[in-house]
Amino acid sequence: MIIDLQFHLEDPHLQALCEADARLAILIHRIGSLTISLNTNYFETLVSSIIGQQLSVKAAKTIRNRLIELLPAFTPEAISIMDTELLRNIGLSYAKISYIKDLSEKMISGFLEFSKVPLMSDQEVMQMLVLVKGIGPWTAEMFLLFSLGRLDIIALKDAGLQRATKWLYQLEETKNGKYLEQVAHQWAPYRSIAAFYLWEAINIGIVDSSEVLRCI
C-alpha cells in the first residue's frame, strides 16, 4: 500500500527547519510543498532496494518489472522457489539473487518480524535488517525513510545527498566528500525532511544547473 507523506510550508516541522538553517530555508521555499510516497509493502520495498544497488534507476526499474512478470504474486514464498537461472536471465546477478532469496527465507521463517517494525526504534530496525545478506546501513536507512517515514534519518553514504549539500552550501571540494557531516547537525530532529528536499532539488534539476538560490 502507498501512503503519502505531505509537507507544507506552514508545517511546524518545516518551520523549525527554516528557523534552524537559513540556507536550507531558501531551498524549502524554492521547492514549496512536497509529497513523499511511502511503500508500506515492506518485502517489496526491500527487494526493490536490493535490485537497485549500484544500478541506475532505469535499469533497476526494468529488472523489477521483469521480476513482477515472472511472479504469480510478489511474495517471499513465490521468490523462494524460483529457479536461480531464471532470475539470472532477467538481469539479476548471482549475488543479488542470493540476497533476495535470503530475505525471502528470513521472512518465511519469521526471523524478520515486520509486524513489530512500527513499534521498533530506528536503531532496532537497522540492527534487524543488516542481518539479511546484501542489506547494509544505506539500504536499511532507505527503508526507514521510504517505508516507515521516520523523520530523523540521514544517509551519510548517499552520494546524491552529499552532492546536493555541497551545491546548496557552496562548500569547498574535499577529498573525502563529507559535506553532509558539516551541516546536518542543524536539522535534527527532522533530518529526513531535509534529505527529502535535497533529493527533490536533484530530481527537478536545480542541483546540476547554474541556478543560484537567493536569500528569502
mmCIF file of C-alpha atoms in Angstrom:
data_model
loop_
_atom_site.group_PDB
_atom_site.id
_atom_site.type_symbol
_atom_site.label_atom_id
_atom_site.label_comp_id
_atom_site.label_asym_id
_atom_site.label_seq_id
_atom_site.Cartn_x
_atom_site.Cartn_y
_atom_site.Cartn_z
ATOM 1 C CA MET A 1 0.000 0.000 0.000
ATOM 2 C CA ILE A 2 1.192 3.516 -0.831
ATOM 3 C CA ILE A 3 0.782 6.251 1.762
ATOM 4 C CA ASP A 4 1.584 9.888 1.030
ATOM 5 C CA LEU A 5 3.695 11.840 3.490
ATOM 6 C CA GLN A 6 2.952 15.523 2.876
ATOM 7 C CA PHE A 7 4.935 18.592 3.880
ATOM 8 C CA HIS A 8 3.550 22.126 3.534
ATOM 9 C CA LEU A 9 5.280 25.428 4.168
ATOM 10 C CA GLU A 10 3.075 26.061 7.200
ATOM 11 C CA ASP A 11 4.020 22.659 8.642
ATOM 12 C CA PRO A 12 5.677 23.116 12.083
ATOM 13 C CA HIS A 13 8.394 20.664 11.039
ATOM 14 C CA LEU A 14 9.334 22.807 8.043
ATOM 15 C CA GLN A 15 9.146 25.979 10.064
ATOM 16 C CA ALA A 16 11.522 24.502 12.632
ATOM 17 C CA LEU A 17 13.977 23.539 9.886
ATOM 18 C CA CYS A 18 13.801 27.005 8.351
ATOM 19 C CA GLU A 19 14.472 28.629 11.709
ATOM 20 C CA ALA A 20 17.402 26.307 12.381
ATOM 21 C CA ASP A 21 19.076 26.658 8.981
ATOM 22 C CA ALA A 22 18.667 29.755 6.828
ATOM 23 C CA ARG A 23 20.336 28.188 3.803
ATOM 24 C CA LEU A 24 18.033 25.155 3.876
ATOM 25 C CA ALA A 25 15.092 27.538 4.274
ATOM 26 C CA ILE A 26 15.949 29.022 0.880
ATOM 27 C CA LEU A 27 15.680 25.602 -0.738
ATOM 28 C CA ILE A 28 12.448 24.714 1.074
ATOM 29 C CA HIS A 29 10.764 27.912 -0.127
ATOM 30 C CA ARG A 30 12.161 27.447 -3.640
ATOM 31 C CA ILE A 31 10.576 23.965 -3.860
ATOM 32 C CA GLY A 32 7.468 24.596 -1.771
ATOM 33 C CA SER A 33 5.183 21.815 -0.588
ATOM 34 C CA LEU A 34 6.436 18.281 -1.057
ATOM 35 C CA THR A 35 4.773 14.855 -1.146
ATOM 36 C CA ILE A 36 6.740 11.692 -0.419
ATOM 37 C CA SER A 37 5.101 8.369 -1.250
ATOM 38 C CA LEU A 38 5.764 5.618 1.293
ATOM 39 C CA ASN A 39 5.527 1.974 0.214
ATOM 40 C CA THR A 40 4.274 0.021 3.224
ATOM 41 C CA ASN A 41 4.747 -3.336 1.480
ATOM 42 C CA TYR A 42 7.980 -3.970 3.345
ATOM 43 C CA PHE A 43 9.060 -7.055 1.408
ATOM 44 C CA GLU A 44 8.527 -5.405 -1.969
ATOM 45 C CA THR A 45 10.438 -2.327 -0.825
ATOM 46 C CA LEU A 46 13.463 -4.313 0.325
ATOM 47 C CA VAL A 47 13.559 -6.464 -2.813
ATOM 48 C CA SER A 48 13.452 -3.298 -4.917
ATOM 49 C CA SER A 49 16.252 -1.769 -2.855
ATOM 50 C CA ILE A 50 18.442 -4.832 -3.352
ATOM 51 C CA ILE A 51 17.745 -4.828 -7.097
ATOM 52 C CA GLY A 52 18.649 -1.140 -7.293
ATOM 53 C CA GLN A 53 22.036 -1.421 -5.615
ATOM 54 C CA GLN A 54 24.732 0.058 -7.889
ATOM 55 C CA LEU A 55 22.289 0.391 -10.790
ATOM 56 C CA SER A 56 20.663 3.357 -12.465
ATOM 57 C CA VAL A 57 17.012 3.992 -11.649
ATOM 58 C CA LYS A 58 16.065 2.993 -15.207
ATOM 59 C CA ALA A 59 17.982 -0.307 -15.140
ATOM 60 C CA ALA A 60 16.615 -1.218 -11.712
ATOM 61 C CA LYS A 61 13.046 -0.499 -12.816
ATOM 62 C CA THR A 62 13.483 -2.700 -15.900
ATOM 63 C CA ILE A 63 14.699 -5.669 -13.842
ATOM 64 C CA ARG A 64 11.994 -5.161 -11.226
ATOM 65 C CA ASN A 65 9.287 -5.147 -13.915
ATOM 66 C CA ARG A 66 10.710 -8.351 -15.402
ATOM 67 C CA LEU A 67 10.601 -9.953 -11.963
ATOM 68 C CA ILE A 68 6.976 -8.938 -11.477
ATOM 69 C CA GLU A 69 6.074 -10.516 -14.833
ATOM 70 C CA LEU A 70 7.574 -13.820 -13.682
ATOM 71 C CA LEU A 71 5.874 -13.942 -10.313
ATOM 72 C CA PRO A 72 2.360 -15.225 -9.639
ATOM 73 C CA ALA A 73 2.484 -12.907 -6.600
ATOM 74 C CA PHE A 74 5.160 -10.637 -5.157
ATOM 75 C CA THR A 75 5.666 -12.723 -2.029
ATOM 76 C CA PRO A 76 8.599 -14.361 -0.215
ATOM 77 C CA GLU A 77 7.105 -17.799 -0.923
ATOM 78 C CA ALA A 78 6.931 -17.150 -4.678
ATOM 79 C CA ILE A 79 10.504 -15.850 -4.897
ATOM 80 C CA SER A 80 11.995 -18.536 -2.661
ATOM 81 C CA ILE A 81 11.077 -21.332 -5.096
ATOM 82 C CA MET A 82 12.093 -19.533 -8.284
ATOM 83 C CA ASP A 83 14.877 -21.062 -10.344
ATOM 84 C CA THR A 84 18.194 -19.239 -9.955
ATOM 85 C CA GLU A 85 18.980 -19.279 -13.675
ATOM 86 C CA LEU A 86 15.556 -17.867 -14.483
ATOM 87 C CA LEU A 87 16.283 -14.948 -12.150
ATOM 88 C CA ARG A 88 19.731 -14.585 -13.668
ATOM 89 C CA ASN A 89 18.193 -14.291 -17.135
ATOM 90 C CA ILE A 90 16.180 -11.199 -16.184
ATOM 91 C CA GLY A 91 19.363 -9.345 -15.228
ATOM 92 C CA LEU A 92 19.906 -10.164 -11.563
ATOM 93 C CA SER A 93 23.447 -11.031 -10.525
ATOM 94 C CA TYR A 94 24.072 -14.236 -8.617
ATOM 95 C CA ALA A 95 24.910 -12.133 -5.557
ATOM 96 C CA LYS A 96 21.609 -10.249 -5.673
ATOM 97 C CA ILE A 97 19.704 -13.493 -6.220
ATOM 98 C CA SER A 98 21.272 -14.896 -3.050
ATOM 99 C CA TYR A 99 20.362 -11.694 -1.179
ATOM 100 C CA ILE A 100 16.724 -11.770 -2.310
ATOM 101 C CA LYS A 101 16.447 -15.479 -1.518
ATOM 102 C CA ASP A 102 17.929 -14.894 1.945
ATOM 103 C CA LEU A 103 15.446 -12.079 2.549
ATOM 104 C CA SER A 104 12.590 -14.334 1.432
ATOM 105 C CA GLU A 105 13.693 -17.204 3.652
ATOM 106 C CA LYS A 106 14.102 -14.954 6.685
ATOM 107 C CA MET A 107 10.575 -13.646 6.174
ATOM 108 C CA ILE A 108 9.097 -17.126 5.749
ATOM 109 C CA SER A 109 10.873 -18.400 8.875
ATOM 110 C CA GLY A 110 9.668 -15.470 10.957
ATOM 111 C CA PHE A 111 13.188 -14.183 11.572
ATOM 112 C CA LEU A 112 12.016 -10.831 10.222
ATOM 113 C CA GLU A 113 9.013 -9.783 12.263
ATOM 114 C CA PHE A 114 7.697 -6.914 10.204
ATOM 115 C CA SER A 115 4.511 -6.747 12.262
ATOM 116 C CA LYS A 116 6.626 -5.317 15.085
ATOM 117 C CA VAL A 117 8.563 -2.829 12.933
ATOM 118 C CA PRO A 118 6.272 0.199 13.507
ATOM 119 C CA LEU A 119 6.905 -0.092 17.251
ATOM 120 C CA MET A 120 10.673 -0.525 16.952
ATOM 121 C CA SER A 121 13.217 2.254 17.280
ATOM 122 C CA ASP A 122 15.259 3.348 14.268
ATOM 123 C CA GLN A 123 18.297 1.568 15.673
ATOM 124 C CA GLU A 124 16.378 -1.645 16.325
ATOM 125 C CA VAL A 125 15.106 -1.693 12.733
ATOM 126 C CA MET A 126 18.622 -1.099 11.425
ATOM 127 C CA GLN A 127 20.070 -3.886 13.567
ATOM 128 C CA MET A 128 17.440 -6.339 12.350
ATOM 129 C CA LEU A 129 17.721 -5.534 8.656
ATOM 130 C CA VAL A 130 21.512 -5.647 8.371
ATOM 131 C CA LEU A 131 21.385 -9.325 9.402
ATOM 132 C CA VAL A 132 19.946 -10.035 5.951
ATOM 133 C CA LYS A 133 22.527 -10.745 3.254
ATOM 134 C CA GLY A 134 23.028 -7.744 0.988
ATOM 135 C CA ILE A 135 21.310 -5.244 3.263
ATOM 136 C CA GLY A 136 23.730 -2.706 4.676
ATOM 137 C CA PRO A 137 23.220 0.584 6.511
ATOM 138 C CA TRP A 138 22.245 2.546 3.371
ATOM 139 C CA THR A 139 19.508 0.079 2.350
ATOM 140 C CA ALA A 140 18.219 -0.014 5.931
ATOM 141 C CA GLU A 141 18.146 3.794 6.012
ATOM 142 C CA MET A 142 16.159 3.904 2.769
ATOM 143 C CA PHE A 143 13.666 1.509 4.357
ATOM 144 C CA LEU A 144 13.319 3.768 7.402
ATOM 145 C CA LEU A 145 12.789 6.753 5.116
ATOM 146 C CA PHE A 146 10.583 5.422 2.328
ATOM 147 C CA SER A 147 8.613 2.652 4.066
ATOM 148 C CA LEU A 148 8.354 3.814 7.661
ATOM 149 C CA GLY A 149 8.541 7.565 7.093
ATOM 150 C CA ARG A 150 10.862 8.115 10.050
ATOM 151 C CA LEU A 151 11.659 11.814 10.392
ATOM 152 C CA ASP A 152 15.222 11.905 11.701
ATOM 153 C CA ILE A 153 17.274 9.703 9.372
ATOM 154 C CA ILE A 154 20.303 10.947 7.455
ATOM 155 C CA ALA A 155 22.063 8.674 4.964
ATOM 156 C CA LEU A 156 25.676 9.823 5.144
ATOM 157 C CA LYS A 157 26.723 7.301 2.474
ATOM 158 C CA ASP A 158 24.252 8.640 -0.094
ATOM 159 C CA ALA A 159 26.224 10.254 -2.914
ATOM 160 C CA GLY A 160 23.259 12.311 -4.093
ATOM 161 C CA LEU A 161 22.715 13.899 -0.693
ATOM 162 C CA GLN A 162 26.403 14.688 -0.379
ATOM 163 C CA ARG A 163 26.415 16.315 -3.822
ATOM 164 C CA ALA A 164 23.263 18.344 -3.167
ATOM 165 C CA THR A 165 24.627 19.533 0.172
ATOM 166 C CA LYS A 166 27.879 20.686 -1.432
ATOM 167 C CA TRP A 167 25.865 22.638 -4.010
ATOM 168 C CA LEU A 168 23.394 24.200 -1.581
ATOM 169 C CA TYR A 169 26.012 25.370 0.901
ATOM 170 C CA GLN A 170 28.654 26.155 -1.728
ATOM 171 C CA LEU A 171 31.179 24.065 0.174
ATOM 172 C CA GLU A 172 34.756 23.677 -0.927
ATOM 173 C CA GLU A 173 35.759 20.428 -2.611
ATOM 174 C CA THR A 174 37.103 17.821 -0.201
ATOM 175 C CA LYS A 175 38.832 14.521 -0.939
ATOM 176 C CA ASN A 176 36.651 12.596 1.496
ATOM 177 C CA GLY A 177 33.406 14.014 0.094
ATOM 178 C CA LYS A 178 31.962 14.575 3.558
ATOM 179 C CA TYR A 179 29.671 17.551 3.100
ATOM 180 C CA LEU A 180 26.567 16.378 4.971
ATOM 181 C CA GLU A 181 28.673 15.900 8.082
ATOM 182 C CA GLN A 182 29.417 19.625 8.122
ATOM 183 C CA VAL A 183 25.811 20.823 8.262
ATOM 184 C CA ALA A 184 23.315 18.023 9.046
ATOM 185 C CA HIS A 185 23.515 18.512 12.822
ATOM 186 C CA GLN A 186 21.374 21.635 12.357
ATOM 187 C CA TRP A 187 18.435 19.641 11.041
ATOM 188 C CA ALA A 188 17.760 17.290 13.975
ATOM 189 C CA PRO A 189 15.163 16.035 14.796
ATOM 190 C CA TYR A 190 13.906 16.435 11.206
ATOM 191 C CA ARG A 191 16.922 15.330 9.178
ATOM 192 C CA SER A 192 14.784 13.104 6.942
ATOM 193 C CA ILE A 193 12.764 16.101 5.764
ATOM 194 C CA ALA A 194 15.942 17.968 4.879
ATOM 195 C CA ALA A 195 17.073 14.917 2.905
ATOM 196 C CA PHE A 196 13.747 14.752 1.027
ATOM 197 C CA TYR A 197 14.211 18.376 -0.067
ATOM 198 C CA LEU A 198 17.806 17.800 -1.129
ATOM 199 C CA TRP A 199 16.766 14.790 -3.227
ATOM 200 C CA GLU A 200 13.947 16.831 -4.747
ATOM 201 C CA ALA A 201 16.463 19.527 -5.695
ATOM 202 C CA ILE A 202 18.295 16.852 -7.683
ATOM 203 C CA ASN A 203 15.074 15.483 -9.197
ATOM 204 C CA ILE A 204 13.955 18.867 -10.542
ATOM 205 C CA GLY A 205 17.410 19.624 -11.931
ATOM 206 C CA ILE A 206 18.478 22.653 -9.925
ATOM 207 C CA VAL A 207 21.496 20.962 -8.327
ATOM 208 C CA ASP A 208 23.052 20.378 -11.726
ATOM 209 C CA SER A 209 22.035 23.759 -13.125
ATOM 210 C CA SER A 210 23.672 27.141 -12.777
ATOM 211 C CA GLU A 211 20.803 28.393 -10.601
ATOM 212 C CA VAL A 212 21.904 30.277 -7.503
ATOM 213 C CA LEU A 213 19.394 30.353 -4.686
ATOM 214 C CA ARG A 214 18.718 33.819 -3.309
ATOM 215 C CA CYS A 215 18.042 34.649 0.305
ATOM 216 C CA ILE A 216 14.374 34.972 1.209
#
